[in-house]
Amino acid sequence: MRTLDQTTREILELATLQFKVPPGSLRAEDDFYKKLGIDSLQTLDLLSRLENHFKIELPDYEVQGVSDFKTLAERIQARL
Amino acid sequence: MSKGRTSRSAVKEFRGAALRWEWRDGVVELTLDFEPLNEIGTVMLADLEKFVAAFDSLAPITSACVITSARPGGFCAGANLKELYQGALPLSPKKRATGMRAFLKRIHVVMNALDAAPFVTIAAVHGLCMGGGLELALVCDLIVADKMARFGFPELRLGLIPGFGGIPRLRRDVGNGFIRDLLFTGRTVKAESAQQAGLVSHLAGEGYALQVARSMAQQVTKFDAETRVAAKKFLKPIPYQELQREIDLFCKLFSRPVVMESLPRFVETDEPMKHLPVAEHPRNP
């Protein structure tokens, strides 16, 4: 079972790779909409990648209003 | 397919405002290509009507049809809500419902014709497949989905139900638990979940849905045409009565003020995913 810290780290790594940002430039508290400059279509793409990576289902209504990686990690942790 | 048979009048190639098709070796490939994401309004509908009108000429030489999208964002984002809203705005509630019923009848003629197409239809889905786009995929005999594809019916967010035949066709194909989850939560599901529910036949790797669908289509061409047509009719009856009830319910819901109050939130933005909860986040507060 992953810890919340591990889950957060994996999300940051996945987002770093997917959106091609410099390694280490993303932090748990970052607003991913602002930091990654992504629109809602890309957000859904990220959601799919997270679901596939963690092998979970994360309904989009559970990430409604979520904008930082830390809270996103908590939502994912609840589904692991 | 009957080898050696040709039809001089077959429309083997077409390029319209919203889509194009091309016939080759017994397979017709229909490519949706209408900005931003193949929204189904009067332009897309008119082109789909042309495709359906070509069935009689294509049938003798066609075993399979692949429906795909050239838009990078996905297969189809659903109905053209902007056109729907702008068209309905100046009308009285009664005239709105009348206009909507006329539009739905046209759509249903096309959807029913696609559903009963005299060849095997395969939707190659990538990215977004929502609302009317999912209804278009549902008329196909088979759905091949890119593993990153997402499916959903967000209509309840607008105070509506799917109106292009979605619920009756979902009920034909998958279980009620999945249908109610999609409808009542308005959430999107990933391709793998859609496959587990029975909606998707094959999962393809990222970027490979069309290739997998083409491979399936080539396999289909190997079998006897008469058997294929008979099997399709037996396997996939069209739920006409339920489809008519859906039109009636949709028009009843559409005439309520809540719909016209909801629509502006979804049309007065350029967000491609405006109907999803993730789009409601204020990205630039």
mmCIF file of C-alpha atoms in Angstrom:
data_model
loop_
_atom_site.group_PDB
_atom_site.id
_atom_site.type_symbol
_atom_site.label_atom_id
_atom_site.label_comp_id
_atom_site.label_asym_id
_atom_site.label_seq_id
_atom_site.Cartn_x
_atom_site.Cartn_y
_atom_site.Cartn_z
ATOM 1 C CA MET A 1 0.000 0.000 0.000
ATOM 2 C CA ARG A 2 1.360 3.366 -1.042
ATOM 3 C CA THR A 3 1.671 6.183 1.466
ATOM 4 C CA LEU A 4 0.215 9.601 0.640
ATOM 5 C CA ASP A 5 3.755 10.891 0.126
ATOM 6 C CA GLN A 6 4.511 8.131 -2.374
ATOM 7 C CA THR A 7 1.268 8.801 -4.225
ATOM 8 C CA THR A 8 2.060 12.508 -4.375
ATOM 9 C CA ARG A 9 5.570 11.822 -5.676
ATOM 10 C CA GLU A 10 4.246 9.518 -8.399
ATOM 11 C CA ILE A 11 1.691 12.133 -9.487
ATOM 12 C CA LEU A 12 4.393 14.779 -9.709
ATOM 13 C CA GLU A 13 6.629 12.444 -11.722
ATOM 14 C CA LEU A 14 3.817 11.528 -14.070
ATOM 15 C CA ALA A 15 2.835 15.177 -14.618
ATOM 16 C CA THR A 16 6.492 16.118 -15.156
ATOM 17 C CA LEU A 17 6.860 13.513 -17.870
ATOM 18 C CA GLN A 18 3.485 14.098 -19.489
ATOM 19 C CA PHE A 19 3.717 17.861 -19.691
ATOM 20 C CA LYS A 20 7.468 17.970 -20.254
ATOM 21 C CA VAL A 21 8.329 20.380 -17.442
ATOM 22 C CA PRO A 22 11.845 20.443 -15.933
ATOM 23 C CA PRO A 23 12.362 17.628 -13.398
ATOM 24 C CA GLY A 24 11.887 18.827 -9.832
ATOM 25 C CA SER A 25 9.974 21.931 -10.844
ATOM 26 C CA LEU A 26 6.580 20.715 -9.608
ATOM 27 C CA ARG A 27 5.621 20.811 -5.933
ATOM 28 C CA ALA A 28 2.703 19.263 -4.077
ATOM 29 C CA GLU A 29 1.168 22.640 -3.294
ATOM 30 C CA ASP A 30 1.310 23.876 -6.897
ATOM 31 C CA ASP A 31 -1.853 24.798 -8.737
ATOM 32 C CA PHE A 32 -1.556 22.441 -11.679
ATOM 33 C CA TYR A 33 -3.844 24.507 -13.901
ATOM 34 C CA LYS A 34 -1.533 27.481 -13.510
ATOM 35 C CA LYS A 35 1.761 25.624 -13.304
ATOM 36 C CA LEU A 36 1.132 23.361 -16.280
ATOM 37 C CA GLY A 37 -1.053 25.788 -18.194
ATOM 38 C CA ILE A 38 -3.471 23.003 -19.076
ATOM 39 C CA ASP A 39 -7.061 23.251 -20.215
ATOM 40 C CA SER A 40 -9.873 20.952 -19.243
ATOM 41 C CA LEU A 41 -9.220 18.561 -22.140
ATOM 42 C CA GLN A 42 -5.649 18.088 -20.957
ATOM 43 C CA THR A 43 -6.931 17.730 -17.412
ATOM 44 C CA LEU A 44 -9.072 14.812 -18.498
ATOM 45 C CA ASP A 45 -6.057 13.344 -20.259
ATOM 46 C CA LEU A 46 -4.117 13.627 -16.998
ATOM 47 C CA LEU A 47 -7.025 11.985 -15.171
ATOM 48 C CA SER A 48 -6.916 9.038 -17.583
ATOM 49 C CA ARG A 49 -3.173 8.672 -17.105
ATOM 50 C CA LEU A 50 -3.543 8.772 -13.331
ATOM 51 C CA GLU A 51 -6.323 6.189 -13.415
ATOM 52 C CA ASN A 52 -4.245 3.908 -15.613
ATOM 53 C CA HIS A 53 -1.091 4.408 -13.546
ATOM 54 C CA PHE A 54 -2.726 3.757 -10.174
ATOM 55 C CA LYS A 55 -5.180 1.214 -11.626
ATOM 56 C CA ILE A 56 -8.154 2.993 -10.091
ATOM 57 C CA GLU A 57 -11.330 4.748 -11.144
ATOM 58 C CA LEU A 58 -11.366 8.386 -10.128
ATOM 59 C CA PRO A 59 -14.711 9.968 -11.061
ATOM 60 C CA ASP A 60 -14.221 13.475 -12.402
ATOM 61 C CA TYR A 61 -16.734 14.846 -9.901
ATOM 62 C CA GLU A 62 -14.297 13.886 -7.148
ATOM 63 C CA VAL A 63 -11.655 16.193 -8.597
ATOM 64 C CA GLN A 64 -14.078 19.030 -9.232
ATOM 65 C CA GLY A 65 -12.543 22.162 -7.773
ATOM 66 C CA VAL A 66 -9.266 20.398 -7.025
ATOM 67 C CA SER A 67 -6.346 22.394 -8.375
ATOM 68 C CA ASP A 68 -3.275 21.344 -6.361
ATOM 69 C CA PHE A 69 -1.343 18.094 -6.538
ATOM 70 C CA LYS A 70 -1.588 17.490 -2.776
ATOM 71 C CA THR A 71 -5.386 17.414 -2.754
ATOM 72 C CA LEU A 72 -5.377 15.385 -5.949
ATOM 73 C CA ALA A 73 -3.111 12.856 -4.219
ATOM 74 C CA GLU A 74 -5.546 12.642 -1.292
ATOM 75 C CA ARG A 75 -8.425 11.935 -3.664
ATOM 76 C CA ILE A 76 -6.393 9.201 -5.366
ATOM 77 C CA GLN A 77 -5.258 7.764 -2.033
ATOM 78 C CA ALA A 78 -8.914 7.300 -1.070
ATOM 79 C CA ARG A 79 -9.374 5.081 -4.118
ATOM 80 C CA LEU A 80 -6.274 2.885 -3.718
ATOM 81 C CA MET B 1 -18.968 -9.093 -49.886
ATOM 82 C CA SER B 2 -19.890 -10.365 -53.308
ATOM 83 C CA LYS B 3 -16.623 -10.567 -55.202
ATOM 84 C CA GLY B 4 -16.597 -9.035 -58.635
ATOM 85 C CA ARG B 5 -19.763 -7.033 -58.137
ATOM 86 C CA THR B 6 -19.471 -3.346 -58.664
ATOM 87 C CA SER B 7 -21.845 -0.459 -58.588
ATOM 88 C CA ARG B 8 -21.198 2.283 -61.082
ATOM 89 C CA SER B 9 -23.197 4.737 -59.015
ATOM 90 C CA ALA B 10 -21.463 4.048 -55.687
ATOM 91 C CA VAL B 11 -20.247 7.232 -54.024
ATOM 92 C CA LYS B 12 -16.812 5.953 -53.122
ATOM 93 C CA GLU B 13 -15.392 9.294 -52.112
ATOM 94 C CA PHE B 14 -16.944 12.338 -50.551
ATOM 95 C CA ARG B 15 -15.636 15.436 -48.850
ATOM 96 C CA GLY B 16 -18.162 17.565 -46.979
ATOM 97 C CA ALA B 17 -18.041 20.449 -44.534
ATOM 98 C CA ALA B 18 -17.935 18.219 -41.460
ATOM 99 C CA LEU B 19 -16.769 14.804 -42.640
ATOM 100 C CA ARG B 20 -15.362 12.821 -45.524
ATOM 101 C CA TRP B 21 -15.448 9.216 -46.594
ATOM 102 C CA GLU B 22 -13.377 6.971 -48.779
ATOM 103 C CA TRP B 23 -14.064 3.438 -49.994
ATOM 104 C CA ARG B 24 -11.283 0.907 -50.488
ATOM 105 C CA ASP B 25 -11.277 -2.890 -50.795
ATOM 106 C CA GLY B 26 -14.743 -3.405 -49.351
ATOM 107 C CA VAL B 27 -14.312 -0.986 -46.456
ATOM 108 C CA VAL B 28 -15.602 2.566 -46.273
ATOM 109 C CA GLU B 29 -13.842 4.881 -43.838
ATOM 110 C CA LEU B 30 -15.871 7.806 -42.560
ATOM 111 C CA THR B 31 -13.738 10.538 -40.972
ATOM 112 C CA LEU B 32 -15.383 13.210 -38.839
ATOM 113 C CA ASP B 33 -13.486 16.469 -39.134
ATOM 114 C CA PHE B 34 -15.371 19.475 -37.867
ATOM 115 C CA GLU B 35 -13.954 22.051 -35.455
ATOM 116 C CA PRO B 36 -13.715 22.154 -32.572
ATOM 117 C CA LEU B 37 -14.591 18.558 -31.739
ATOM 118 C CA ASN B 38 -17.091 17.204 -34.289
ATOM 119 C CA GLU B 39 -20.099 18.714 -32.552
ATOM 120 C CA ILE B 40 -23.329 17.405 -34.031
ATOM 121 C CA GLY B 41 -25.480 20.255 -35.280
ATOM 122 C CA THR B 42 -27.063 21.057 -38.606
ATOM 123 C CA VAL B 43 -23.758 20.965 -40.541
ATOM 124 C CA MET B 44 -22.661 17.567 -39.245
ATOM 125 C CA LEU B 45 -26.203 16.234 -39.565
ATOM 126 C CA ALA B 46 -26.465 17.316 -43.215
ATOM 127 C CA ASP B 47 -23.233 15.473 -44.039
ATOM 128 C CA LEU B 48 -24.293 12.380 -42.118
ATOM 129 C CA GLU B 49 -27.535 12.410 -44.113
ATOM 130 C CA LYS B 50 -25.464 12.363 -47.297
ATOM 131 C CA PHE B 51 -23.502 9.383 -46.007
ATOM 132 C CA VAL B 52 -26.652 7.475 -45.128
ATOM 133 C CA ALA B 53 -28.119 8.315 -48.547
ATOM 134 C CA ALA B 54 -25.113 6.604 -50.127
ATOM 135 C CA PHE B 55 -25.771 3.275 -48.354
ATOM 136 C CA ASP B 56 -27.805 1.716 -51.170
ATOM 137 C CA SER B 57 -25.025 2.297 -53.648
ATOM 138 C CA LEU B 58 -22.268 1.262 -51.247
ATOM 139 C CA ALA B 59 -23.990 -1.847 -49.860
ATOM 140 C CA PRO B 60 -23.230 -4.243 -52.756
ATOM 141 C CA ILE B 61 -19.507 -3.535 -52.571
ATOM 142 C CA THR B 62 -19.021 -2.857 -48.849
ATOM 143 C CA SER B 63 -18.473 -5.248 -45.960
ATOM 144 C CA ALA B 64 -17.444 -2.844 -43.226
ATOM 145 C CA CYS B 65 -17.354 0.808 -42.271
ATOM 146 C CA VAL B 66 -14.928 2.431 -39.867
ATOM 147 C CA ILE B 67 -16.025 5.693 -38.292
ATOM 148 C CA THR B 68 -13.162 7.762 -36.961
ATOM 149 C CA SER B 69 -12.227 11.340 -36.146
ATOM 150 C CA ALA B 70 -9.474 13.563 -37.495
ATOM 151 C CA ARG B 71 -9.770 15.923 -34.536
ATOM 152 C CA PRO B 72 -6.896 15.453 -32.078
ATOM 153 C CA GLY B 73 -9.118 15.989 -29.022
ATOM 154 C CA GLY B 74 -11.267 13.002 -29.633
ATOM 155 C CA PHE B 75 -14.096 11.275 -31.439
ATOM 156 C CA CYS B 76 -16.958 13.709 -30.815
ATOM 157 C CA ALA B 77 -17.900 16.089 -27.995
ATOM 158 C CA GLY B 78 -21.637 15.682 -28.598
ATOM 159 C CA ALA B 79 -24.402 17.970 -29.743
ATOM 160 C CA ASN B 80 -23.588 21.461 -30.967
ATOM 161 C CA LEU B 81 -24.822 23.244 -27.842
ATOM 162 C CA LYS B 82 -23.899 26.684 -29.097
ATOM 163 C CA GLU B 83 -26.042 26.266 -32.196
ATOM 164 C CA LEU B 84 -28.796 24.706 -30.137
ATOM 165 C CA TYR B 85 -28.846 27.587 -27.683
ATOM 166 C CA GLN B 86 -28.590 30.364 -30.259
ATOM 167 C CA GLY B 87 -31.315 28.776 -32.363
ATOM 168 C CA ALA B 88 -33.638 28.335 -29.399
ATOM 169 C CA LEU B 89 -33.059 31.726 -27.774
ATOM 170 C CA PRO B 90 -35.449 33.839 -29.890
ATOM 171 C CA LEU B 91 -38.217 31.212 -29.834
ATOM 172 C CA SER B 92 -41.122 30.693 -27.474
ATOM 173 C CA PRO B 93 -40.923 27.525 -25.335
ATOM 174 C CA LYS B 94 -43.548 25.870 -27.555
ATOM 175 C CA LYS B 95 -41.674 26.686 -30.760
ATOM 176 C CA ARG B 96 -38.411 25.555 -29.157
ATOM 177 C CA ALA B 97 -39.902 22.159 -28.472
ATOM 178 C CA THR B 98 -41.349 21.939 -31.983
ATOM 179 C CA GLY B 99 -38.015 22.850 -33.573
ATOM 180 C CA MET B 100 -36.182 20.421 -31.334
ATOM 181 C CA ARG B 101 -38.553 17.594 -32.223
ATOM 182 C CA ALA B 102 -37.998 18.217 -35.944
ATOM 183 C CA PHE B 103 -34.210 18.185 -35.440
ATOM 184 C CA LEU B 104 -34.347 15.029 -33.338
ATOM 185 C CA LYS B 105 -36.459 13.255 -35.942
ATOM 186 C CA ARG B 106 -33.800 13.997 -38.565
ATOM 187 C CA ILE B 107 -31.056 12.805 -36.234
ATOM 188 C CA HIS B 108 -32.944 9.625 -35.403
ATOM 189 C CA VAL B 109 -33.456 8.810 -39.086
ATOM 190 C CA VAL B 110 -29.684 9.016 -39.543
ATOM 191 C CA MET B 111 -28.867 7.130 -36.340
ATOM 192 C CA ASN B 112 -31.352 4.368 -37.156
ATOM 193 C CA ALA B 113 -29.945 4.051 -40.670
ATOM 194 C CA LEU B 114 -26.397 3.825 -39.305
ATOM 195 C CA ASP B 115 -27.578 1.318 -36.704
ATOM 196 C CA ALA B 116 -29.078 -0.864 -39.447
ATOM 197 C CA ALA B 117 -26.317 -0.225 -41.997
ATOM 198 C CA PRO B 118 -25.981 -3.124 -44.466
ATOM 199 C CA PHE B 119 -22.359 -3.610 -43.436
ATOM 200 C CA VAL B 120 -20.501 -3.940 -40.138
ATOM 201 C CA THR B 121 -19.817 -0.571 -38.538
ATOM 202 C CA ILE B 122 -16.836 0.000 -36.271
ATOM 203 C CA ALA B 123 -16.244 3.182 -34.262
ATOM 204 C CA ALA B 124 -12.548 3.927 -33.743
ATOM 205 C CA VAL B 125 -12.616 6.142 -30.680
ATOM 206 C CA HIS B 126 -9.833 8.219 -29.215
ATOM 207 C CA GLY B 127 -9.948 11.058 -26.706
ATOM 208 C CA LEU B 128 -13.346 12.418 -25.888
ATOM 209 C CA CYS B 129 -16.549 10.579 -26.742
ATOM 210 C CA MET B 130 -19.384 12.389 -25.025
ATOM 211 C CA GLY B 131 -23.128 12.820 -25.245
ATOM 212 C CA GLY B 132 -24.170 12.802 -28.896
ATOM 213 C CA GLY B 133 -20.716 11.525 -29.771
ATOM 214 C CA LEU B 134 -21.239 8.482 -27.595
ATOM 215 C CA GLU B 135 -24.674 8.068 -29.165
ATOM 216 C CA LEU B 136 -23.001 8.017 -32.578
ATOM 217 C CA ALA B 137 -20.532 5.396 -31.366
ATOM 218 C CA LEU B 138 -23.406 3.376 -29.887
ATOM 219 C CA VAL B 139 -25.094 2.921 -33.263
ATOM 220 C CA CYS B 140 -21.957 1.155 -34.445
ATOM 221 C CA ASP B 141 -21.735 -2.620 -34.199
ATOM 222 C CA LEU B 142 -18.328 -2.485 -32.535
ATOM 223 C CA ILE B 143 -16.344 0.125 -30.652
ATOM 224 C CA VAL B 144 -12.553 0.103 -30.641
ATOM 225 C CA ALA B 145 -11.212 2.497 -28.030
ATOM 226 C CA ASP B 146 -7.808 4.035 -27.556
ATOM 227 C CA LYS B 147 -6.832 3.279 -23.958
ATOM 228 C CA MET B 148 -6.858 7.028 -23.244
ATOM 229 C CA ALA B 149 -10.420 7.526 -24.562
ATOM 230 C CA ARG B 150 -13.144 8.718 -22.197
ATOM 231 C CA PHE B 151 -16.871 8.171 -22.466
ATOM 232 C CA GLY B 152 -19.735 10.005 -20.817
ATOM 233 C CA PHE B 153 -23.271 11.301 -20.902
ATOM 234 C CA PRO B 154 -23.256 14.796 -19.298
ATOM 235 C CA GLU B 155 -26.823 15.677 -20.380
ATOM 236 C CA LEU B 156 -28.307 15.726 -16.885
ATOM 237 C CA ARG B 157 -26.061 18.703 -16.111
ATOM 238 C CA LEU B 158 -28.167 20.604 -18.633
ATOM 239 C CA GLY B 159 -31.485 19.369 -17.299
ATOM 240 C CA LEU B 160 -31.820 16.931 -20.183
ATOM 241 C CA ILE B 161 -31.434 13.295 -21.055
ATOM 242 C CA PRO B 162 -29.506 12.060 -24.101
ATOM 243 C CA GLY B 163 -31.696 12.707 -27.140
ATOM 244 C CA PHE B 164 -30.022 10.946 -30.058
ATOM 245 C CA GLY B 165 -30.968 7.445 -28.936
ATOM 246 C CA GLY B 166 -28.413 7.042 -26.177
ATOM 247 C CA ILE B 167 -30.408 5.428 -23.405
ATOM 248 C CA PRO B 168 -32.250 2.802 -25.492
ATOM 249 C CA ARG B 169 -29.020 1.820 -27.223
ATOM 250 C CA LEU B 170 -27.063 1.709 -23.964
ATOM 251 C CA ARG B 171 -29.796 -0.509 -22.517
ATOM 252 C CA ARG B 172 -29.403 -2.786 -25.505
ATOM 253 C CA ASP B 173 -25.687 -3.185 -24.886
ATOM 254 C CA VAL B 174 -24.803 -2.798 -21.192
ATOM 255 C CA GLY B 175 -26.154 -3.257 -17.677
ATOM 256 C CA ASN B 176 -28.270 -0.817 -15.725
ATOM 257 C CA GLY B 177 -25.646 -0.247 -13.033
ATOM 258 C CA PHE B 178 -23.292 1.223 -15.603
ATOM 259 C CA ILE B 179 -26.032 3.242 -17.356
ATOM 260 C CA ARG B 180 -27.329 4.814 -14.150
ATOM 261 C CA ASP B 181 -23.813 5.651 -13.005
ATOM 262 C CA LEU B 182 -23.077 7.418 -16.306
ATOM 263 C CA LEU B 183 -26.387 9.270 -16.368
ATOM 264 C CA PHE B 184 -26.939 10.201 -12.735
ATOM 265 C CA THR B 185 -23.357 11.262 -11.953
ATOM 266 C CA GLY B 186 -22.575 12.711 -15.391
ATOM 267 C CA ARG B 187 -19.044 11.407 -14.952
ATOM 268 C CA THR B 188 -16.742 10.218 -17.675
ATOM 269 C CA VAL B 189 -15.295 6.730 -17.670
ATOM 270 C CA LYS B 190 -11.991 5.550 -19.038
ATOM 271 C CA ALA B 191 -11.828 3.129 -21.932
ATOM 272 C CA GLU B 192 -10.889 0.162 -19.774
ATOM 273 C CA SER B 193 -13.994 0.637 -17.609
ATOM 274 C CA ALA B 194 -16.119 0.997 -20.732
ATOM 275 C CA GLN B 195 -14.729 -2.281 -21.969
ATOM 276 C CA GLN B 196 -15.424 -4.000 -18.655
ATOM 277 C CA ALA B 197 -19.009 -2.734 -18.861
ATOM 278 C CA GLY B 198 -19.401 -4.230 -22.336
ATOM 279 C CA LEU B 199 -19.514 -0.959 -24.238
ATOM 280 C CA VAL B 200 -16.108 -1.327 -25.882
ATOM 281 C CA SER B 201 -15.098 -4.431 -27.847
ATOM 282 C CA HIS B 202 -11.371 -3.830 -28.216
ATOM 283 C CA LEU B 203 -8.876 -1.651 -26.382
ATOM 284 C CA ALA B 204 -6.086 -0.191 -28.497
ATOM 285 C CA GLY B 205 -2.782 1.268 -27.436
ATOM 286 C CA GLU B 206 -2.455 5.017 -27.386
ATOM 287 C CA GLY B 207 -2.786 6.284 -30.942
ATOM 288 C CA TYR B 208 -3.710 2.894 -32.422
ATOM 289 C CA ALA B 209 -7.521 2.765 -32.361
ATOM 290 C CA LEU B 210 -7.875 3.410 -36.084
ATOM 291 C CA GLN B 211 -5.261 0.798 -36.966
ATOM 292 C CA VAL B 212 -7.018 -1.807 -34.808
ATOM 293 C CA ALA B 213 -10.405 -0.882 -36.294
ATOM 294 C CA ARG B 214 -9.041 -1.206 -39.825
ATOM 295 C CA SER B 215 -7.695 -4.651 -38.977
ATOM 296 C CA MET B 216 -11.127 -5.705 -37.666
ATOM 297 C CA ALA B 217 -12.780 -4.305 -40.793
ATOM 298 C CA GLN B 218 -10.482 -6.348 -43.034
ATOM 299 C CA GLN B 219 -11.372 -9.484 -41.073
ATOM 300 C CA VAL B 220 -15.079 -8.749 -41.579
ATOM 301 C CA THR B 221 -14.632 -8.688 -45.363
ATOM 302 C CA LYS B 222 -13.702 -12.393 -45.335
ATOM 303 C CA PHE B 223 -17.175 -13.689 -44.488
ATOM 304 C CA ASP B 224 -20.299 -14.248 -46.533
ATOM 305 C CA ALA B 225 -22.291 -11.038 -46.962
ATOM 306 C CA GLU B 226 -25.760 -12.583 -46.665
ATOM 307 C CA THR B 227 -24.856 -14.323 -43.405
ATOM 308 C CA ARG B 228 -23.321 -11.144 -42.030
ATOM 309 C CA VAL B 229 -26.436 -9.105 -42.765
ATOM 310 C CA ALA B 230 -28.724 -11.770 -41.281
ATOM 311 C CA ALA B 231 -26.561 -12.073 -38.172
ATOM 312 C CA LYS B 232 -26.570 -8.311 -37.668
ATOM 313 C CA LYS B 233 -30.363 -8.107 -37.858
ATOM 314 C CA PHE B 234 -30.660 -10.974 -35.386
ATOM 315 C CA LEU B 235 -28.042 -9.627 -32.956
ATOM 316 C CA LYS B 236 -28.934 -5.973 -32.986
ATOM 317 C CA PRO B 237 -32.645 -5.156 -33.148
ATOM 318 C CA ILE B 238 -33.407 -1.434 -33.127
ATOM 319 C CA PRO B 239 -35.556 -0.402 -30.123
ATOM 320 C CA TYR B 240 -37.897 1.862 -32.122
ATOM 321 C CA GLN B 241 -40.596 2.253 -29.462
ATOM 322 C CA GLU B 242 -38.150 3.209 -26.759
ATOM 323 C CA LEU B 243 -36.396 5.615 -29.126
ATOM 324 C CA GLN B 244 -39.699 7.380 -29.767
ATOM 325 C CA ARG B 245 -40.324 7.616 -26.016
ATOM 326 C CA GLU B 246 -36.884 9.144 -25.626
ATOM 327 C CA ILE B 247 -37.710 11.859 -28.173
ATOM 328 C CA ASP B 248 -40.965 12.631 -26.349
ATOM 329 C CA LEU B 249 -39.262 12.859 -22.961
ATOM 330 C CA PHE B 250 -36.388 14.925 -24.317
ATOM 331 C CA CYS B 251 -38.770 17.471 -25.877
ATOM 332 C CA LYS B 252 -40.790 17.666 -22.674
ATOM 333 C CA LEU B 253 -37.642 18.355 -20.630
ATOM 334 C CA PHE B 254 -36.246 20.726 -23.247
ATOM 335 C CA SER B 255 -39.250 23.056 -23.064
ATOM 336 C CA ARG B 256 -38.588 23.831 -19.382
ATOM 337 C CA PRO B 257 -36.894 27.126 -18.395
ATOM 338 C CA VAL B 258 -34.122 25.296 -16.524
ATOM 339 C CA VAL B 259 -32.564 24.150 -19.791
ATOM 340 C CA MET B 260 -32.314 27.628 -21.269
ATOM 341 C CA GLU B 261 -30.923 28.800 -17.928
ATOM 342 C CA SER B 262 -28.265 26.054 -17.955
ATOM 343 C CA LEU B 263 -27.157 26.311 -21.578
ATOM 344 C CA PRO B 264 -25.386 29.705 -21.376
ATOM 345 C CA ARG B 265 -22.889 28.283 -18.864
ATOM 346 C CA PHE B 266 -21.879 25.746 -21.469
ATOM 347 C CA VAL B 267 -21.919 27.827 -24.624
ATOM 348 C CA GLU B 268 -20.441 31.127 -23.499
ATOM 349 C CA THR B 269 -16.966 29.702 -23.189
ATOM 350 C CA ASP B 270 -14.382 28.349 -25.575
ATOM 351 C CA GLU B 271 -13.445 25.562 -23.181
ATOM 352 C CA PRO B 272 -13.530 22.314 -25.139
ATOM 353 C CA MET B 273 -14.735 20.449 -22.067
ATOM 354 C CA LYS B 274 -17.221 22.982 -20.827
ATOM 355 C CA HIS B 275 -19.777 20.410 -19.816
ATOM 356 C CA LEU B 276 -17.496 18.565 -17.443
ATOM 357 C CA PRO B 277 -17.005 19.306 -13.772
ATOM 358 C CA VAL B 278 -13.284 19.780 -14.220
ATOM 359 C CA ALA B 279 -14.057 22.717 -16.490
ATOM 360 C CA GLU B 280 -15.857 24.560 -13.739
ATOM 361 C CA HIS B 281 -12.629 25.239 -11.922
ATOM 362 C CA PRO B 282 -11.725 28.914 -12.251
ATOM 363 C CA ARG B 283 -8.410 28.460 -14.032
ATOM 364 C CA ASN B 284 -7.577 32.133 -14.096
ATOM 365 C CA PRO B 285 -9.111 33.656 -10.979
#
